[in-house]
PDB file of C-alpha atoms and ligand atoms in Angstrom:
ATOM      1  CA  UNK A   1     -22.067  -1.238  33.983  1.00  0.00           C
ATOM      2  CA  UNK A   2     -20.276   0.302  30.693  1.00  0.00           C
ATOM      3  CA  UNK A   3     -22.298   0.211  27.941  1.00  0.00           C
ATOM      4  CA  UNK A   4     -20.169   2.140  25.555  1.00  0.00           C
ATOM      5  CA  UNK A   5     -19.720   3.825  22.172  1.00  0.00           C
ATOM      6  CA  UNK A   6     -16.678   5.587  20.612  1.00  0.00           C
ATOM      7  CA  UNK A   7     -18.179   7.247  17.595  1.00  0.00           C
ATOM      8  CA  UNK A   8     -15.537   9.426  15.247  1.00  0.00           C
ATOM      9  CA  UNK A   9     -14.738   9.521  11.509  1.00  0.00           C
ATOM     10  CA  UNK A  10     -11.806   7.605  10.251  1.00  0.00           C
ATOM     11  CA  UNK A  11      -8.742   7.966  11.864  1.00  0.00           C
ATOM     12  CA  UNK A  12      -9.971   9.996  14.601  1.00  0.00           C
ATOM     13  CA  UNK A  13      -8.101   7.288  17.682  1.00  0.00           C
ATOM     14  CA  UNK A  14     -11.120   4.773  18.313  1.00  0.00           C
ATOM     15  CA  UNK A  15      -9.167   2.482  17.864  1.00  0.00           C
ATOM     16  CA  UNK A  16      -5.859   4.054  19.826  1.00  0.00           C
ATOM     17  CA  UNK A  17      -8.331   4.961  22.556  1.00  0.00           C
ATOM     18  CA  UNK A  18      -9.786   1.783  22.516  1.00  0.00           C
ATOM     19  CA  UNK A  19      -6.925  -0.242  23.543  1.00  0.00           C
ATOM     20  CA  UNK A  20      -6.422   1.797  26.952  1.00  0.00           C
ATOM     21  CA  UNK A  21     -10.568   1.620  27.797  1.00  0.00           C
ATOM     22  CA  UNK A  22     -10.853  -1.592  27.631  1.00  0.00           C
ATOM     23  CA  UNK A  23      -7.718  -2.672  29.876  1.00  0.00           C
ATOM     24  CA  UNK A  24      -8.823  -0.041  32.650  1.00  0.00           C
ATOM     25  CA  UNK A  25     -12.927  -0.798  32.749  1.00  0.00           C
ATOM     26  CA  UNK A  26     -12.422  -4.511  31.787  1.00  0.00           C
ATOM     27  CA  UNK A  27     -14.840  -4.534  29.352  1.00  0.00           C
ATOM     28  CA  UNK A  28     -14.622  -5.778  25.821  1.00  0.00           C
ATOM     29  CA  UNK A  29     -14.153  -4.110  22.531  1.00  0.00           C
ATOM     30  CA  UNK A  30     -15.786  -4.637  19.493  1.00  0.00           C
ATOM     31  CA  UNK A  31     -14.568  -3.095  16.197  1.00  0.00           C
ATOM     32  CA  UNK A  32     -16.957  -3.934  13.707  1.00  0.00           C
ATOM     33  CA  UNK A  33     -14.167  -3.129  11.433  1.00  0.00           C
ATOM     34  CA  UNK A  34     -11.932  -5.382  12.961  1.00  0.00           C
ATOM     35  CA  UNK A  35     -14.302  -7.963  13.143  1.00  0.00           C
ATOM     36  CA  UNK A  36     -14.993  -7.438   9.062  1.00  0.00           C
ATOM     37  CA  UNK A  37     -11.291  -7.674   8.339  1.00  0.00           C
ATOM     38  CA  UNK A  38     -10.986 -11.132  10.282  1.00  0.00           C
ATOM     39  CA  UNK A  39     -13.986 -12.709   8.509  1.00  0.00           C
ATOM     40  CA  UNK A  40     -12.232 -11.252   5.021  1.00  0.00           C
ATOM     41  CA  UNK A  41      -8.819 -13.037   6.079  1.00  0.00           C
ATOM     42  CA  UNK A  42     -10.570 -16.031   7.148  1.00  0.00           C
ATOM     43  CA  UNK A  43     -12.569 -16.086   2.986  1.00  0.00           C
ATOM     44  CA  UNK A  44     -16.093 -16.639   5.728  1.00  0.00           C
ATOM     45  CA  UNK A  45     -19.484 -15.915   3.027  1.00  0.00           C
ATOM     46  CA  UNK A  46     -19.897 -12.733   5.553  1.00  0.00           C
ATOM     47  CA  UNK A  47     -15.815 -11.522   4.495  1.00  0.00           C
ATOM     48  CA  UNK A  48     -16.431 -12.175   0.952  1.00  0.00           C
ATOM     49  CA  UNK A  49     -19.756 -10.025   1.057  1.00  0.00           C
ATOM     50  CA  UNK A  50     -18.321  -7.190   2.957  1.00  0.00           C
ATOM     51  CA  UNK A  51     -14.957  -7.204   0.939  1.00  0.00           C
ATOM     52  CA  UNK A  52     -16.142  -4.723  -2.034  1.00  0.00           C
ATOM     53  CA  UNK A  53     -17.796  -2.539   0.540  1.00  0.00           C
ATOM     54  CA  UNK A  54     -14.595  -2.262   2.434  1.00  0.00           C
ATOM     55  CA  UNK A  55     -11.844  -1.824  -0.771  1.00  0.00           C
ATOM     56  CA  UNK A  56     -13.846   1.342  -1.840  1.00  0.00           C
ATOM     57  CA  UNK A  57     -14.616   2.509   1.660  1.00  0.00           C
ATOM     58  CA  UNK A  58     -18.353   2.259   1.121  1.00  0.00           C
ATOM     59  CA  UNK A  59     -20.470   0.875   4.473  1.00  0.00           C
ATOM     60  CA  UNK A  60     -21.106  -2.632   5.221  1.00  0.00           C
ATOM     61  CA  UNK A  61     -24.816  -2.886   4.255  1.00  0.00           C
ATOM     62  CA  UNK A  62     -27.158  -2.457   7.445  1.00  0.00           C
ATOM     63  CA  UNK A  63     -28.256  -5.798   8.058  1.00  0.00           C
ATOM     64  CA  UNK A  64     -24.891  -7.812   7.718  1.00  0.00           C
ATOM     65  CA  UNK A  65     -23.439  -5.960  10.453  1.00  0.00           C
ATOM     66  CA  UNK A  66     -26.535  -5.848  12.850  1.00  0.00           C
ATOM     67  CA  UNK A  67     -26.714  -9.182  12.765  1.00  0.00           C
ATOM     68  CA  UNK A  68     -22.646  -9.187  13.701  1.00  0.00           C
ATOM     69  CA  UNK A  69     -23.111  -7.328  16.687  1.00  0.00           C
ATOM     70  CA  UNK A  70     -26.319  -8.215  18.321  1.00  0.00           C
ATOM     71  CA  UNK A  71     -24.927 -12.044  18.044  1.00  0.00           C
ATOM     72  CA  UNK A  72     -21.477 -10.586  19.916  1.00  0.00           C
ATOM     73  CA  UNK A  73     -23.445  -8.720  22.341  1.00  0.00           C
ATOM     74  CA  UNK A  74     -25.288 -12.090  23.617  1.00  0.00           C
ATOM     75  CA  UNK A  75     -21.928 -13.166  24.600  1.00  0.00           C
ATOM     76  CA  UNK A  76     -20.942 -13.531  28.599  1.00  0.00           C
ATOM     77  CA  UNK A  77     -17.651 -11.231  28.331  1.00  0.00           C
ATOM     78  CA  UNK A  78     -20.388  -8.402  27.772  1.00  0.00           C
ATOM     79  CA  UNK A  79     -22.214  -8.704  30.505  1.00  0.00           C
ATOM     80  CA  UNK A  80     -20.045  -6.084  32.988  1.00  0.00           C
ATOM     81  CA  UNK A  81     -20.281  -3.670  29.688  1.00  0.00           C
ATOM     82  CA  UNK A  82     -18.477  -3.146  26.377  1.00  0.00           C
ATOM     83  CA  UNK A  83     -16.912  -0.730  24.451  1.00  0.00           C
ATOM     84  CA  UNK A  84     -18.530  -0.554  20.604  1.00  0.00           C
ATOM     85  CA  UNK A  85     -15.956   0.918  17.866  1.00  0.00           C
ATOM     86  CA  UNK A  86     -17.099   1.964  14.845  1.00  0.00           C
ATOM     87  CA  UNK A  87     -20.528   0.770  15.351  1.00  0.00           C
ATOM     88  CA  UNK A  88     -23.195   2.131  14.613  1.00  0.00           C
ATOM     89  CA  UNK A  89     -22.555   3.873  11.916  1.00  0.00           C
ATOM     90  CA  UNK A  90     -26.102   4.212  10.426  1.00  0.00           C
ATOM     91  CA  UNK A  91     -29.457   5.598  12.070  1.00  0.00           C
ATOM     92  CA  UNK A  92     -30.585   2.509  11.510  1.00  0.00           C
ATOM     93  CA  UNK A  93     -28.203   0.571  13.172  1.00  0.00           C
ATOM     94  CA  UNK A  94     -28.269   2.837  16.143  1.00  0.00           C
ATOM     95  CA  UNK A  95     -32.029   2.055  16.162  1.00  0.00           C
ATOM     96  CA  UNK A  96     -31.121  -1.764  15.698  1.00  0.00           C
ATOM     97  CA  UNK A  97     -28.715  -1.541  19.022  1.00  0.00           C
ATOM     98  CA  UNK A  98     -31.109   0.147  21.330  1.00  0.00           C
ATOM     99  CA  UNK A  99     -33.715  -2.291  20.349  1.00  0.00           C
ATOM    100  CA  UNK A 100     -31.612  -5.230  21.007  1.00  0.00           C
ATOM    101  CA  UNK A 101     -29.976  -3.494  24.182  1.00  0.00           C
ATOM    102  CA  UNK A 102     -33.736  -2.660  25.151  1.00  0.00           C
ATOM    103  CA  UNK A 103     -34.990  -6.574  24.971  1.00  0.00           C
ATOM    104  CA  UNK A 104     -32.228  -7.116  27.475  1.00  0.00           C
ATOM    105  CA  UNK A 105     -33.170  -4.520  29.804  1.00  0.00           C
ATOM    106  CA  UNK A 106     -29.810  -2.308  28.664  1.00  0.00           C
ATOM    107  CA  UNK A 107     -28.760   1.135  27.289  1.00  0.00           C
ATOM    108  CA  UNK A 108     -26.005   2.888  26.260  1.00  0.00           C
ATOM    109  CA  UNK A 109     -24.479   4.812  28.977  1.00  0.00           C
ATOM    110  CA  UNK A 110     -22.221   7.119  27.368  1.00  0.00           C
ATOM    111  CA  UNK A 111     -21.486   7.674  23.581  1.00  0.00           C
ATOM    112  CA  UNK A 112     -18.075   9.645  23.961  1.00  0.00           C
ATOM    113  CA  UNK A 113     -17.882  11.593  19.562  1.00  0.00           C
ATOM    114  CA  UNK A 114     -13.631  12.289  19.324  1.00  0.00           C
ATOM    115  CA  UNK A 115     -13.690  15.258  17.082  1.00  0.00           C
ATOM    116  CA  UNK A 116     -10.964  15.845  14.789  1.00  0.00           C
ATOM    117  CA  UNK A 117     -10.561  17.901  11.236  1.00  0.00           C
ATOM    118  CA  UNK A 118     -10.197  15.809   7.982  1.00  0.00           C
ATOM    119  CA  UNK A 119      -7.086  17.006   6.870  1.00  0.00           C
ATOM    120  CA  UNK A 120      -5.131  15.476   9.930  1.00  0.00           C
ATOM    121  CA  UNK A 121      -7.130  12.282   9.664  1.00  0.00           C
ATOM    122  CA  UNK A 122      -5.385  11.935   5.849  1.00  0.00           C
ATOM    123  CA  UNK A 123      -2.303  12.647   7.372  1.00  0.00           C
ATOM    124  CA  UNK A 124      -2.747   9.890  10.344  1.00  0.00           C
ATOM    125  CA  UNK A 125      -4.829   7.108   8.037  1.00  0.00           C
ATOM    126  CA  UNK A 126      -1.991   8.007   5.182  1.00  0.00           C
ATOM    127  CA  UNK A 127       0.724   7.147   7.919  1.00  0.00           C
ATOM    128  CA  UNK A 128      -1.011   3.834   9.864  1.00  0.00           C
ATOM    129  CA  UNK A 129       0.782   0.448  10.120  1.00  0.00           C
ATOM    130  CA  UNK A 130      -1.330  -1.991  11.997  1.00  0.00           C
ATOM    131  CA  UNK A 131       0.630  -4.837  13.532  1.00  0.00           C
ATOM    132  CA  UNK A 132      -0.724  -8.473  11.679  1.00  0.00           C
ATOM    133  CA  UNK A 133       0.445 -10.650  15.115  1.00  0.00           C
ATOM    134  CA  UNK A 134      -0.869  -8.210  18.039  1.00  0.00           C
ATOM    135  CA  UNK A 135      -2.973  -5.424  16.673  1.00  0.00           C
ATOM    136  CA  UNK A 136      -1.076  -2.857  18.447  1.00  0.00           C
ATOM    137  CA  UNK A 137      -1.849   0.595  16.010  1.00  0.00           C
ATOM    138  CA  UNK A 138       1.591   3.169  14.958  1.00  0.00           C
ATOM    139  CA  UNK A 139       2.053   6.074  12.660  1.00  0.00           C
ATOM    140  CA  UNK A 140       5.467   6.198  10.784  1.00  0.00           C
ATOM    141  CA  UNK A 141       5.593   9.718  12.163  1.00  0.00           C
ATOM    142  CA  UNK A 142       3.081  10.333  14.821  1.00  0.00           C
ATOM    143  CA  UNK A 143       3.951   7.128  16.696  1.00  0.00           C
ATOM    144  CA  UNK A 144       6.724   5.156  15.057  1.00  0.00           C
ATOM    145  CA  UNK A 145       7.317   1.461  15.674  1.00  0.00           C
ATOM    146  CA  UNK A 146      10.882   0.377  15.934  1.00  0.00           C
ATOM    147  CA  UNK A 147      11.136  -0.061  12.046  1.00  0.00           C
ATOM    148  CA  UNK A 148       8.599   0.614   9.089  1.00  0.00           C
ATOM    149  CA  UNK A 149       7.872  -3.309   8.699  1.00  0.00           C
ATOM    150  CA  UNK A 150       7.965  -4.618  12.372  1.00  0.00           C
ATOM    151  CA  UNK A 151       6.092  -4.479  15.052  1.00  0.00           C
ATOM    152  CA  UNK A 152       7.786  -4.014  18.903  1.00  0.00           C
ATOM    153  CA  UNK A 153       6.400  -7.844  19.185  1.00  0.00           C
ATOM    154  CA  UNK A 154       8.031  -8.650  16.329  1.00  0.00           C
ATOM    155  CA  UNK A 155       5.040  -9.070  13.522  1.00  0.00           C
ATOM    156  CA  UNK A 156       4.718  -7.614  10.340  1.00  0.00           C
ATOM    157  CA  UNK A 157       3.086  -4.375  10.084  1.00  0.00           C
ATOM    158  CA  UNK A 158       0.361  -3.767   7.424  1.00  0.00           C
ATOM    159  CA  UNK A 159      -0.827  -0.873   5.422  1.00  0.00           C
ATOM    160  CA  UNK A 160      -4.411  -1.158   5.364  1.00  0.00           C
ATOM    161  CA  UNK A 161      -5.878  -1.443   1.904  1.00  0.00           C
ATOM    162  CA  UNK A 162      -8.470   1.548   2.748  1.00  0.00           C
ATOM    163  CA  UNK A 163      -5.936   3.483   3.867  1.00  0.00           C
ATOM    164  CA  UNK A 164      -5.087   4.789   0.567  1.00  0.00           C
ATOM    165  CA  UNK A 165      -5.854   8.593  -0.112  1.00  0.00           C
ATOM    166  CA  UNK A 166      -8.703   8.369  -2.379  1.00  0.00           C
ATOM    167  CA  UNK A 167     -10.365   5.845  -0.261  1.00  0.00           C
ATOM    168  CA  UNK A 168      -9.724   7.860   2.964  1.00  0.00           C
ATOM    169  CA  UNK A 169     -11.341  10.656   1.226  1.00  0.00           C
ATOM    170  CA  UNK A 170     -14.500   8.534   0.112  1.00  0.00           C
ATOM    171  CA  UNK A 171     -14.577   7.260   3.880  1.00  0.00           C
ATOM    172  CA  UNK A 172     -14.545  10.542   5.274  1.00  0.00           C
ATOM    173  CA  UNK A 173     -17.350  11.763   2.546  1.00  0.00           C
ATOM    174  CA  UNK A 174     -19.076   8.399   3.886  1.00  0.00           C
ATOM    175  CA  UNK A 175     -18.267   9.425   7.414  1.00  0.00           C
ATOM    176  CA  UNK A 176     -20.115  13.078   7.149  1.00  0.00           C
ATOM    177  CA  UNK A 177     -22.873  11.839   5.149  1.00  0.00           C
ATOM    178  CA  UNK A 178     -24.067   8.945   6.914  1.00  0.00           C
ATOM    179  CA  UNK A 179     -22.475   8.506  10.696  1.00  0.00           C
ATOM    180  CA  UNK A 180     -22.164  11.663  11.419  1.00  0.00           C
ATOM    181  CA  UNK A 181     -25.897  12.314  11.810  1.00  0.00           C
ATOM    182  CA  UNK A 182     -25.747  10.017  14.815  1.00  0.00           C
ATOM    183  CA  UNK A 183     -24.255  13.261  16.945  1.00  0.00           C
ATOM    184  CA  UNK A 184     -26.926  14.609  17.176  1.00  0.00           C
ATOM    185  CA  UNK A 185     -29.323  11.437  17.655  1.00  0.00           C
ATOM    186  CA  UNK A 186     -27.261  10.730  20.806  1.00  0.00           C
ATOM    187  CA  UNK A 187     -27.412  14.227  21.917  1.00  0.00           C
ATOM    188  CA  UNK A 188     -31.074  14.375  22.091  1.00  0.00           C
ATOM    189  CA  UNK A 189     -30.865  11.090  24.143  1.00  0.00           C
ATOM    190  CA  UNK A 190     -28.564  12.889  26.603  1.00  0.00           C
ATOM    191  CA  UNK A 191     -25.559  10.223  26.423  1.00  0.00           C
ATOM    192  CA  UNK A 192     -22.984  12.199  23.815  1.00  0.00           C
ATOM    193  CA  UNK A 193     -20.067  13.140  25.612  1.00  0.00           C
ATOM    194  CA  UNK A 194     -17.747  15.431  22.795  1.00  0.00           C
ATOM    195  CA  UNK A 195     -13.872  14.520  22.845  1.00  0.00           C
ATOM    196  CA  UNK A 196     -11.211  16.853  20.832  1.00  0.00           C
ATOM    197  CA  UNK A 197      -9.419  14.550  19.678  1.00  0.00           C
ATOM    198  CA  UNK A 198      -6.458  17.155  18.111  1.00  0.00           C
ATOM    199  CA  UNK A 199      -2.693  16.744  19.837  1.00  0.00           C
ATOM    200  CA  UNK A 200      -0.654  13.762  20.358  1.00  0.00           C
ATOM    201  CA  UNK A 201      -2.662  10.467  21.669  1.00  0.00           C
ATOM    202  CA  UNK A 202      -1.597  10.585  25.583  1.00  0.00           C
ATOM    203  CA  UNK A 203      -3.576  14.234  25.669  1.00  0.00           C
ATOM    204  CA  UNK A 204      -6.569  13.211  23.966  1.00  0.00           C
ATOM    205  CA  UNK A 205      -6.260   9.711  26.107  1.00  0.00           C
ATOM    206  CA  UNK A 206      -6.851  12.400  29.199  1.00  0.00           C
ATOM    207  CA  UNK A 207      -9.742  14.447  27.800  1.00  0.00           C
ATOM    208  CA  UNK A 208     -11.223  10.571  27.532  1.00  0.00           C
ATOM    209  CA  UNK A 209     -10.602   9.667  30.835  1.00  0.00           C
ATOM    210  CA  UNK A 210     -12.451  12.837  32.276  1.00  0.00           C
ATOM    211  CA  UNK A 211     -15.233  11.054  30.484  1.00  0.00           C
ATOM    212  CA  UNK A 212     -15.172   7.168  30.484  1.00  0.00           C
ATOM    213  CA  UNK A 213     -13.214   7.076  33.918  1.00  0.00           C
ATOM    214  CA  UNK A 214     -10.206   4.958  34.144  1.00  0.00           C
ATOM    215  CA  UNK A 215      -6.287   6.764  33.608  1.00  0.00           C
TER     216      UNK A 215
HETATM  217  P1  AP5 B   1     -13.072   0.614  10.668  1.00  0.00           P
HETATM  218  O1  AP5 B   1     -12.017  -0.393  10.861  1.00  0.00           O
HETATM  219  O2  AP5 B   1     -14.062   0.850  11.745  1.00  0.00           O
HETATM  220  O3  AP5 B   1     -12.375   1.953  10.242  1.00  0.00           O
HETATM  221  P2  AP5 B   1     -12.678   3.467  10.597  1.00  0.00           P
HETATM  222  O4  AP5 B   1     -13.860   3.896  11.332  1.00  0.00           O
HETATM  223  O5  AP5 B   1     -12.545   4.066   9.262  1.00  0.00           O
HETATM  224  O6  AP5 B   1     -11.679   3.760  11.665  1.00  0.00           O
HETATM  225  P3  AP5 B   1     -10.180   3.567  11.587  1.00  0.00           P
HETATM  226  O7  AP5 B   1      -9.825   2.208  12.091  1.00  0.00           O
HETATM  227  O8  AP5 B   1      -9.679   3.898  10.205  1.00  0.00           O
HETATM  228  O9  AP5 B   1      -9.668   4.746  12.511  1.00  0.00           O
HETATM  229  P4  AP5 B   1      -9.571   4.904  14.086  1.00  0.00           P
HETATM  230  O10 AP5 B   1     -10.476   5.997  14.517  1.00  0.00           O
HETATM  231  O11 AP5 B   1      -9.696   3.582  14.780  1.00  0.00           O
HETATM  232  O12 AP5 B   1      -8.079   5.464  14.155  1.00  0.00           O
HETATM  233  P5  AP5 B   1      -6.746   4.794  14.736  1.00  0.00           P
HETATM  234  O13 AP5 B   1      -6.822   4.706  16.215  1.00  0.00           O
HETATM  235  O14 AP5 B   1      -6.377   3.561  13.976  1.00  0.00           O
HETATM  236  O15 AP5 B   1     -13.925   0.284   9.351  1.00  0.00           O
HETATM  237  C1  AP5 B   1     -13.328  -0.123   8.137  1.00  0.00           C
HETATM  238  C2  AP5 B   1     -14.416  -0.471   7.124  1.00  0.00           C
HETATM  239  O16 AP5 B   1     -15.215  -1.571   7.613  1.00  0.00           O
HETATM  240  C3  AP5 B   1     -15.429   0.623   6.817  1.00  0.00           C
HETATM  241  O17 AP5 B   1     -14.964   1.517   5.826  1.00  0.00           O
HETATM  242  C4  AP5 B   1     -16.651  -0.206   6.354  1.00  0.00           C
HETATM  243  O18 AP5 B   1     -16.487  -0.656   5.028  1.00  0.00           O
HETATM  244  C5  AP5 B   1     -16.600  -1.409   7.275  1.00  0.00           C
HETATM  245  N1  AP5 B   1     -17.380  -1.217   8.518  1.00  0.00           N
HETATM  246  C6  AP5 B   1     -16.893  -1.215   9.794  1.00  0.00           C
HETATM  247  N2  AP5 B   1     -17.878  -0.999  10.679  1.00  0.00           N
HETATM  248  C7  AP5 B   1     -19.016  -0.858   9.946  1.00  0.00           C
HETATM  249  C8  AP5 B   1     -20.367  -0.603  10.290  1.00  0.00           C
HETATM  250  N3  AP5 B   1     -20.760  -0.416  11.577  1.00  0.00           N
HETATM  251  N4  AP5 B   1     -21.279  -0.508   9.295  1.00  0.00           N
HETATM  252  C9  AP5 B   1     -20.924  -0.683   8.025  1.00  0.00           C
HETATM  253  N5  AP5 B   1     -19.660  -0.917   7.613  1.00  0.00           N
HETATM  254  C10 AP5 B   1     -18.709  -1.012   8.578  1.00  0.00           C
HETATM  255  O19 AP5 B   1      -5.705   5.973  14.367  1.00  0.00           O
HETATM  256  C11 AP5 B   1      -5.383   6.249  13.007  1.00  0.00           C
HETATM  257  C12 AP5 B   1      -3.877   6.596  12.898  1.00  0.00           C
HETATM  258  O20 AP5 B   1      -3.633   7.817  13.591  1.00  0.00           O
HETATM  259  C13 AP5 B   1      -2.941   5.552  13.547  1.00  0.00           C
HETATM  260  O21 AP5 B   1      -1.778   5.464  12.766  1.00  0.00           O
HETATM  261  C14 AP5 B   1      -2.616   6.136  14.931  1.00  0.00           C
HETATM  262  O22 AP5 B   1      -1.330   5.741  15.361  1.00  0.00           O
HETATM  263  C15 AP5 B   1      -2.676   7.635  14.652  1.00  0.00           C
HETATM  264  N6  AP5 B   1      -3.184   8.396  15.786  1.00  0.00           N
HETATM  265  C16 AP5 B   1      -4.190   8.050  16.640  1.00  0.00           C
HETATM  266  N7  AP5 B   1      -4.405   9.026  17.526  1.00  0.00           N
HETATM  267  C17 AP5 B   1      -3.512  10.025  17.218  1.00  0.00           C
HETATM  268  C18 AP5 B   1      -3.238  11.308  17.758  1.00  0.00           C
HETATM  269  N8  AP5 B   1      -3.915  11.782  18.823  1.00  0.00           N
HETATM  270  N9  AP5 B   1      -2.261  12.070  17.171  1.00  0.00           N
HETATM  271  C19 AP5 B   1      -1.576  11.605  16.098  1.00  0.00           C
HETATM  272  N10 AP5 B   1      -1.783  10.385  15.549  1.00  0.00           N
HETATM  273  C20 AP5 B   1      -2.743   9.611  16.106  1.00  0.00           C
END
């Protein structure tokens, strides 16, 4: 079983990591964040509560995004294992998970922290397009898509609204403040696995395999 977490500050590759993980342990993965973003597209009461929270890079309260994943976690793709991305991000919700996982006679097998300094995660989250059709993540220099606005697929790309500097710079403050404490909560439980996550995204994607397994 794969019980999961990639834990990192903004920008660090969770999400470019996360695309490869899945595909080679066939396990699911759920990005609270991308999860948020859907239910603000779709105007849901949860998207409309979580959209201030999100525009000025402040966390999700607690209990709104508990109650997210521990609904998604009762769901049958989980049951060979999942990968959790950006989640938790409190001590409390790390509490919340191993509760829940706990009650269903789980725990997480490997939390795998990709380490990277903050100026070169303004530099990538200043840079990131996000496809609106496929997902699929580029940088405009880092990992450019075959032009500024499209996707390889073909869909438009966005520029996250969070992914402006100021807001980076509150996410990162967020980041060190409140998520980062969970390094050291996972290392005293013996699953933290440390990632450097510096140099282009095939090299770290190596250094993560040594870890999660898969190529
Ligand atoms: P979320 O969507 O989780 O954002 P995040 O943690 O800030 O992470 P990012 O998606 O920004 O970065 P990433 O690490 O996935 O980097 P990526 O692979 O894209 O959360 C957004 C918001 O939702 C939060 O601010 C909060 O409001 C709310 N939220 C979500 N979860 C919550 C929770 N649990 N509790 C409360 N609130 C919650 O890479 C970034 C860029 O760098 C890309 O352009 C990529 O191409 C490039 N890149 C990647 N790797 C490399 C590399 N090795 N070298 C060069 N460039 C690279």
């Amino acid at each position: 079983m794969h019980d999961l977490i990639l834990l990192g500050p903004p920008g660090a590759g969770k999400g470019t990591q996360a695309r490869w993980i899945v595909e080679a342990l066939g396990i699911p993965q759920i990005s609270t964040g991308d999860m948020l973003r859907a239910a603000r597209k779709a105007g849901t009461p949860l998207g409309k509560q979580a959209d201030a929270f999100m525009t000025a890079g402040k966390l999700v309260p607690d209990e709104v995004v508990v109650g997210l994943v521990a609904e998604r976690l009762r769901e049958a793709d989980c049951t060979p294992g999942f990968l959790l991305d950006g989640f938790p991000r409190t001590i409390p919700q790390a509490g919340a998970l191993g509760e829940e996982l706990a009650r269903h006679g789980r725990k997480i097998g490997t939390v795998v922290a990709i380490e990277v300094d903050d100026e070169a995660l303004v530099k990538r989250l200043s840079g990131r397009r996000t496809c609106t059709a496929c997902n699929r993540i580029w940088h405009l220099a880092f990992d450019p898509p075959p032009s500024p606005d499209r996707c390889a697929c073909g869909g438009a790309l966005l520029h996250r609204d969070d992914d402006k500097e100021e807001t980076i710079r509150n996410r990162l403050r967020v980041y060190h403040e409140q998520t980062s404490p969970l390094i050291a909560y996972y290392e005293r439980q013996g699953v933290l696995r440390r990632v450097d996550g510096s140099g282009a995204p095939d090299v770290v994607r190596k250094r993560v395999a040594e870890v999660v397994g898969g190529k």
